[in-house]
PDB file of C-alpha atoms in Angstrom:
ATOM      1  CA  MET A   1       0.000   0.000   0.000  1.00 90.00           C
ATOM      2  CA  ILE A   2       2.807   2.446   0.866  1.00 94.00           C
ATOM      3  CA  THR A   3       4.486   1.650  -2.476  1.00 95.00           C
ATOM      4  CA  ILE A   4       1.353   2.573  -4.441  1.00 95.00           C
ATOM      5  CA  LEU A   5       0.918   5.766  -2.423  1.00 94.00           C
ATOM      6  CA  LEU A   6       4.553   6.738  -3.003  1.00 96.00           C
ATOM      7  CA  ALA A   7       4.395   6.004  -6.725  1.00 96.00           C
ATOM      8  CA  THR A   8       1.233   8.093  -7.059  1.00 97.00           C
ATOM      9  CA  MET A   9       2.699  10.958  -4.990  1.00 96.00           C
ATOM     10  CA  VAL A  10       5.752  11.030  -7.242  1.00 97.00           C
ATOM     11  CA  VAL A  11       4.437  10.300 -10.732  1.00 97.00           C
ATOM     12  CA  LEU A  12       1.295  12.451 -10.926  1.00 97.00           C
ATOM     13  CA  PRO A  13       2.953  15.723  -9.873  1.00 97.00           C
ATOM     14  CA  MET A  14       5.982  14.920 -12.065  1.00 97.00           C
ATOM     15  CA  LEU A  15       3.703  14.642 -15.110  1.00 97.00           C
ATOM     16  CA  GLY A  16       1.971  17.906 -14.234  1.00 97.00           C
ATOM     17  CA  GLU A  17       5.308  19.662 -13.759  1.00 98.00           C
ATOM     18  CA  TRP A  18       6.533  18.299 -17.109  1.00 97.00           C
ATOM     19  CA  TRP A  19       3.421  19.726 -18.799  1.00 98.00           C
ATOM     20  CA  VAL A  20       3.906  23.171 -17.193  1.00 98.00           C
ATOM     21  CA  SER A  21       7.608  23.170 -18.040  1.00 98.00           C
ATOM     22  CA  THR A  22       6.969  22.253 -21.680  1.00 98.00           C
ATOM     23  CA  ARG A  23       4.320  24.954 -22.047  1.00 98.00           C
ATOM     24  CA  ASN A  24       6.570  27.582 -20.456  1.00 98.00           C
ATOM     25  CA  GLU A  25       9.535  26.470 -22.541  1.00 97.00           C
ATOM     26  CA  ARG A  26       7.670  27.206 -25.787  1.00 97.00           C
ATOM     27  CA  GLU A  27       6.720  30.659 -24.558  1.00 97.00           C
ATOM     28  CA  LEU A  28      10.250  31.486 -23.374  1.00 96.00           C
ATOM     29  CA  ARG A  29      11.779  30.391 -26.674  1.00 96.00           C
ATOM     30  CA  ALA A  30       9.254  32.620 -28.476  1.00 96.00           C
ATOM     31  CA  LEU A  31      10.552  35.489 -26.324  1.00 94.00           C
ATOM     32  CA  GLY A  32      14.107  34.780 -27.507  1.00 94.00           C
ATOM     33  CA  ALA A  33      15.391  32.729 -24.582  1.00 93.00           C
ATOM     34  CA  VAL A  34      18.225  30.348 -25.391  1.00 90.00           C
ATOM     35  CA  GLU A  35      19.864  27.622 -23.325  1.00 91.00           C
ATOM     36  CA  PRO A  36      23.375  28.295 -22.046  1.00 92.00           C
ATOM     37  CA  SER A  37      26.127  25.844 -22.824  1.00 91.00           C
ATOM     38  CA  GLY A  38      27.353  23.351 -20.269  1.00 93.00           C
ATOM     39  CA  ASP A  39      23.961  22.447 -18.800  1.00 95.00           C
ATOM     40  CA  VAL A  40      23.518  19.046 -17.151  1.00 97.00           C
ATOM     41  CA  TYR A  41      19.841  18.804 -18.080  1.00 96.00           C
ATOM     42  CA  ALA A  42      20.347  15.666 -20.186  1.00 96.00           C
ATOM     43  CA  LEU A  43      21.607  13.847 -17.090  1.00 97.00           C
ATOM     44  CA  MET A  44      19.029  15.408 -14.790  1.00 97.00           C
ATOM     45  CA  GLN A  45      16.120  14.237 -16.923  1.00 96.00           C
ATOM     46  CA  VAL A  46      17.336  10.654 -16.467  1.00 97.00           C
ATOM     47  CA  VAL A  47      18.631  10.725 -12.884  1.00 97.00           C
ATOM     48  CA  TYR A  48      15.602  12.493 -11.334  1.00 97.00           C
ATOM     49  CA  PRO A  49      12.923   9.979 -12.380  1.00 97.00           C
ATOM     50  CA  ALA A  50      15.365   7.059 -12.027  1.00 98.00           C
ATOM     51  CA  SER A  51      16.027   8.099  -8.433  1.00 98.00           C
ATOM     52  CA  PHE A  52      12.352   7.900  -7.562  1.00 98.00           C
ATOM     53  CA  LEU A  53      11.936   4.662  -9.489  1.00 98.00           C
ATOM     54  CA  ALA A  54      14.786   3.097  -7.513  1.00 98.00           C
ATOM     55  CA  MET A  55      13.197   4.222  -4.248  1.00 98.00           C
ATOM     56  CA  ILE A  56       9.792   2.877  -5.310  1.00 97.00           C
ATOM     57  CA  VAL A  57      11.383  -0.498  -6.142  1.00 97.00           C
ATOM     58  CA  GLU A  58      13.194  -0.523  -2.790  1.00 96.00           C
ATOM     59  CA  CYS A  59       9.920   0.381  -1.085  1.00 96.00           C
ATOM     60  CA  ALA A  60       8.172  -2.560  -2.761  1.00 95.00           C
ATOM     61  CA  GLN A  61      10.936  -4.885  -1.576  1.00 94.00           C
ATOM     62  CA  ARG A  62      10.887  -3.598   2.002  1.00 89.00           C
ATOM     63  CA  ASP A  63       7.089  -3.200   2.179  1.00 85.00           C
ATOM     64  CA  PRO A  64       7.252  -0.656   5.031  1.00 86.00           C
ATOM     65  CA  SER A  65       4.374  -0.300   7.411  1.00 86.00           C
ATOM     66  CA  ARG A  66       2.881   3.010   8.437  1.00 84.00           C
ATOM     67  CA  ASP A  67       5.359   4.243  11.000  1.00 92.00           C
ATOM     68  CA  MET A  68       7.080   7.442  12.095  1.00 96.00           C
ATOM     69  CA  LEU A  69       9.553   7.273   9.183  1.00 95.00           C
ATOM     70  CA  VAL A  70       6.695   7.161   6.679  1.00 95.00           C
ATOM     71  CA  ALA A  71       4.903  10.001   8.482  1.00 96.00           C
ATOM     72  CA  ALA A  72       8.074  12.114   8.587  1.00 97.00           C
ATOM     73  CA  GLY A  73       8.742  11.391   4.914  1.00 97.00           C
ATOM     74  CA  PHE A  74       5.228  12.351   3.941  1.00 97.00           C
ATOM     75  CA  THR A  75       5.543  15.622   5.874  1.00 98.00           C
ATOM     76  CA  VAL A  76       8.899  16.453   4.259  1.00 98.00           C
ATOM     77  CA  PHE A  77       7.631  15.522   0.777  1.00 98.00           C
ATOM     78  CA  VAL A  78       4.456  17.616   1.072  1.00 98.00           C
ATOM     79  CA  GLY A  79       6.415  20.562   2.510  1.00 98.00           C
ATOM     80  CA  ALA A  80       8.861  20.287  -0.395  1.00 98.00           C
ATOM     81  CA  LYS A  81       6.023  20.312  -2.910  1.00 98.00           C
ATOM     82  CA  ILE A  82       4.527  23.406  -1.269  1.00 98.00           C
ATOM     83  CA  LEU A  83       7.885  25.191  -1.545  1.00 98.00           C
ATOM     84  CA  LYS A  84       8.327  24.014  -5.142  1.00 98.00           C
ATOM     85  CA  TYR A  85       4.876  25.219  -6.188  1.00 98.00           C
ATOM     86  CA  TRP A  86       5.503  28.553  -4.468  1.00 98.00           C
ATOM     87  CA  ALA A  87       8.682  28.901  -6.550  1.00 98.00           C
ATOM     88  CA  ILE A  88       6.834  27.825  -9.718  1.00 98.00           C
ATOM     89  CA  THR A  89       4.042  30.319  -9.063  1.00 98.00           C
ATOM     90  CA  THR A  90       6.539  33.085  -8.334  1.00 97.00           C
ATOM     91  CA  LEU A  91       8.521  32.451 -11.528  1.00 96.00           C
ATOM     92  CA  GLY A  92       5.412  32.021 -13.653  1.00 96.00           C
ATOM     93  CA  VAL A  93       6.315  31.415 -17.275  1.00 96.00           C
ATOM     94  CA  ARG A  94      10.023  31.562 -16.383  1.00 95.00           C
ATOM     95  CA  TRP A  95       9.855  28.196 -14.575  1.00 97.00           C
ATOM     96  CA  THR A  96      11.006  25.279 -16.707  1.00 97.00           C
ATOM     97  CA  PHE A  97      13.102  22.154 -16.376  1.00 97.00           C
ATOM     98  CA  ARG A  98      15.602  23.829 -18.699  1.00 96.00           C
ATOM     99  CA  VAL A  99      17.643  26.985 -18.085  1.00 95.00           C
ATOM    100  CA  LEU A 100      15.979  29.560 -20.344  1.00 95.00           C
ATOM    101  CA  VAL A 101      16.387  33.260 -19.569  1.00 91.00           C
ATOM    102  CA  PRO A 102      14.748  35.728 -21.962  1.00 90.00           C
ATOM    103  CA  PRO A 103      16.924  38.720 -22.859  1.00 89.00           C
ATOM    104  CA  GLY A 104      16.510  41.628 -20.470  1.00 86.00           C
ATOM    105  CA  SER A 105      14.599  39.635 -17.846  1.00 85.00           C
ATOM    106  CA  PRO A 106      14.799  41.069 -14.349  1.00 85.00           C
ATOM    107  CA  LEU A 107      16.078  38.896 -11.536  1.00 88.00           C
ATOM    108  CA  VAL A 108      13.213  37.371  -9.578  1.00 91.00           C
ATOM    109  CA  SER A 109      13.375  38.450  -5.939  1.00 92.00           C
ATOM    110  CA  GLY A 110       9.857  37.816  -4.653  1.00 96.00           C
ATOM    111  CA  GLY A 111       8.167  34.809  -3.112  1.00 97.00           C
ATOM    112  CA  PRO A 112      10.585  32.227  -1.733  1.00 98.00           C
ATOM    113  CA  TYR A 113      13.420  33.930  -3.641  1.00 96.00           C
ATOM    114  CA  ARG A 114      13.396  36.595  -0.907  1.00 96.00           C
ATOM    115  CA  PHE A 115      14.720  33.966   1.490  1.00 96.00           C
ATOM    116  CA  VAL A 116      16.783  31.510  -0.542  1.00 95.00           C
ATOM    117  CA  ARG A 117      18.517  31.818  -3.880  1.00 92.00           C
ATOM    118  CA  HIS A 118      17.373  28.487  -5.341  1.00 95.00           C
ATOM    119  CA  PRO A 119      14.181  27.388  -3.564  1.00 97.00           C
ATOM    120  CA  ASN A 120      13.245  24.961  -6.337  1.00 97.00           C
ATOM    121  CA  TYR A 121      16.408  22.945  -5.651  1.00 97.00           C
ATOM    122  CA  VAL A 122      15.806  23.026  -1.908  1.00 98.00           C
ATOM    123  CA  ALA A 123      12.359  21.623  -2.693  1.00 98.00           C
ATOM    124  CA  VAL A 124      13.752  18.912  -4.987  1.00 98.00           C
ATOM    125  CA  LEU A 125      16.149  17.862  -2.244  1.00 98.00           C
ATOM    126  CA  GLY A 126      13.151  17.695   0.117  1.00 98.00           C
ATOM    127  CA  GLU A 127      11.224  15.575  -2.380  1.00 98.00           C
ATOM    128  CA  LEU A 128      14.086  13.088  -2.590  1.00 98.00           C
ATOM    129  CA  ILE A 129      14.595  12.941   1.179  1.00 98.00           C
ATOM    130  CA  GLY A 130      10.854  12.663   1.812  1.00 98.00           C
ATOM    131  CA  ALA A 131      10.466   9.835  -0.703  1.00 98.00           C
ATOM    132  CA  ALA A 132      13.495   8.032   0.764  1.00 98.00           C
ATOM    133  CA  LEU A 133      11.977   8.206   4.245  1.00 97.00           C
ATOM    134  CA  ILE A 134       8.581   7.000   3.037  1.00 97.00           C
ATOM    135  CA  ALA A 135      10.200   4.106   1.150  1.00 97.00           C
ATOM    136  CA  HIS A 136      12.603   3.218   3.954  1.00 96.00           C
ATOM    137  CA  ALA A 137      15.094   3.437   1.087  1.00 97.00           C
ATOM    138  CA  ALA A 138      18.347   2.968   2.976  1.00 96.00           C
ATOM    139  CA  ILE A 139      20.301   2.302  -0.229  1.00 97.00           C
ATOM    140  CA  SER A 140      18.653   4.160  -3.103  1.00 98.00           C
ATOM    141  CA  GLY A 141      17.645   7.167  -0.977  1.00 98.00           C
ATOM    142  CA  PRO A 142      21.124   8.366  -0.015  1.00 98.00           C
ATOM    143  CA  ALA A 143      22.424   7.447  -3.489  1.00 98.00           C
ATOM    144  CA  ALA A 144      19.675   9.536  -5.110  1.00 98.00           C
ATOM    145  CA  VAL A 145      20.260  12.521  -2.828  1.00 98.00           C
ATOM    146  CA  LEU A 146      23.998  12.404  -3.492  1.00 98.00           C
ATOM    147  CA  ALA A 147      23.740  11.897  -7.269  1.00 97.00           C
ATOM    148  CA  PHE A 148      21.061  14.489  -7.852  1.00 97.00           C
ATOM    149  CA  GLY A 149      22.647  16.840  -5.325  1.00 97.00           C
ATOM    150  CA  VAL A 150      25.840  16.899  -7.399  1.00 97.00           C
ATOM    151  CA  LEU A 151      23.815  17.578 -10.550  1.00 98.00           C
ATOM    152  CA  MET A 152      21.953  20.415  -8.824  1.00 97.00           C
ATOM    153  CA  LEU A 153      25.226  22.040  -7.768  1.00 97.00           C
ATOM    154  CA  LEU A 154      26.472  21.869 -11.349  1.00 97.00           C
ATOM    155  CA  ARG A 155      23.136  23.198 -12.593  1.00 96.00           C
ATOM    156  CA  ILE A 156      23.229  26.134 -10.187  1.00 95.00           C
ATOM    157  CA  ARG A 157      26.512  27.257 -11.750  1.00 94.00           C
ATOM    158  CA  VAL A 158      24.897  27.199 -15.194  1.00 94.00           C
ATOM    159  CA  GLU A 159      21.851  29.123 -13.974  1.00 92.00           C
ATOM    160  CA  GLU A 160      23.873  31.764 -12.188  1.00 91.00           C
ATOM    161  CA  ARG A 161      26.056  32.272 -15.240  1.00 91.00           C
ATOM    162  CA  ALA A 162      22.927  32.594 -17.433  1.00 90.00           C
ATOM    163  CA  LEU A 163      21.434  35.097 -14.998  1.00 86.00           C
ATOM    164  CA  GLY A 164      24.660  37.106 -14.845  1.00 83.00           C
ATOM    165  CA  LEU A 165      25.071  36.520 -11.127  1.00 73.00           C
ATOM    166  CA  GLY A 166      28.236  36.567  -9.174  1.00 56.00           C
ATOM    167  CA  GLY A 167      27.701  36.306  -5.478  1.00 48.00           C
ATOM    168  CA  GLU A 168      24.991  38.901  -4.960  1.00 44.00           C
ATOM    169  CA  ARG A 169      21.523  38.254  -3.570  1.00 40.00           C
ATOM    170  CA  PRO A 170      18.535  38.152  -3.782  1.00 39.00           C
ATOM    171  CA  GLY A 171      16.743  35.935  -6.262  1.00 40.00           C
ATOM    172  CA  GLY A 172      17.748  33.475  -8.888  1.00 40.00           C
ATOM    173  CA  GLN A 173      15.857  31.190 -11.166  1.00 43.00           C
TER     174      GLN A 173
END
């Protein structure tokens, strides 16, 4: 039962986010946005869903019962989704899976960007940790957090370069 719940919690929002990203991508490209070189998106689009798939498989093998770990994971996962959707809402059309910055776009400094430079990545980390806790994924959970964490750090460099940021705050895409 926990495995089905986890799979549903992961897959349905992921499909919705893909749809929003694809729609926004078309609009940004129409505005003249181009992708910077050196992005790790090709790896991210494989590692992100594969991470959750591995945790879902581990969950099915462990068949965890409803316990404090599952409850904590659910809380972390839902909190991460709230933060992610706040970031998505704040960025509006500028939110995509890809790094696309239209020429002359101002730096976003509202919403969660007032408090943290890359709230979407904080949320993604929370999604991974929450799913790992729900799944009792002692192997795939830490591996997913580490692998995708490295990709996010590389991605942040690409984003900050595309946004023309050095070390100043606030905001970021």
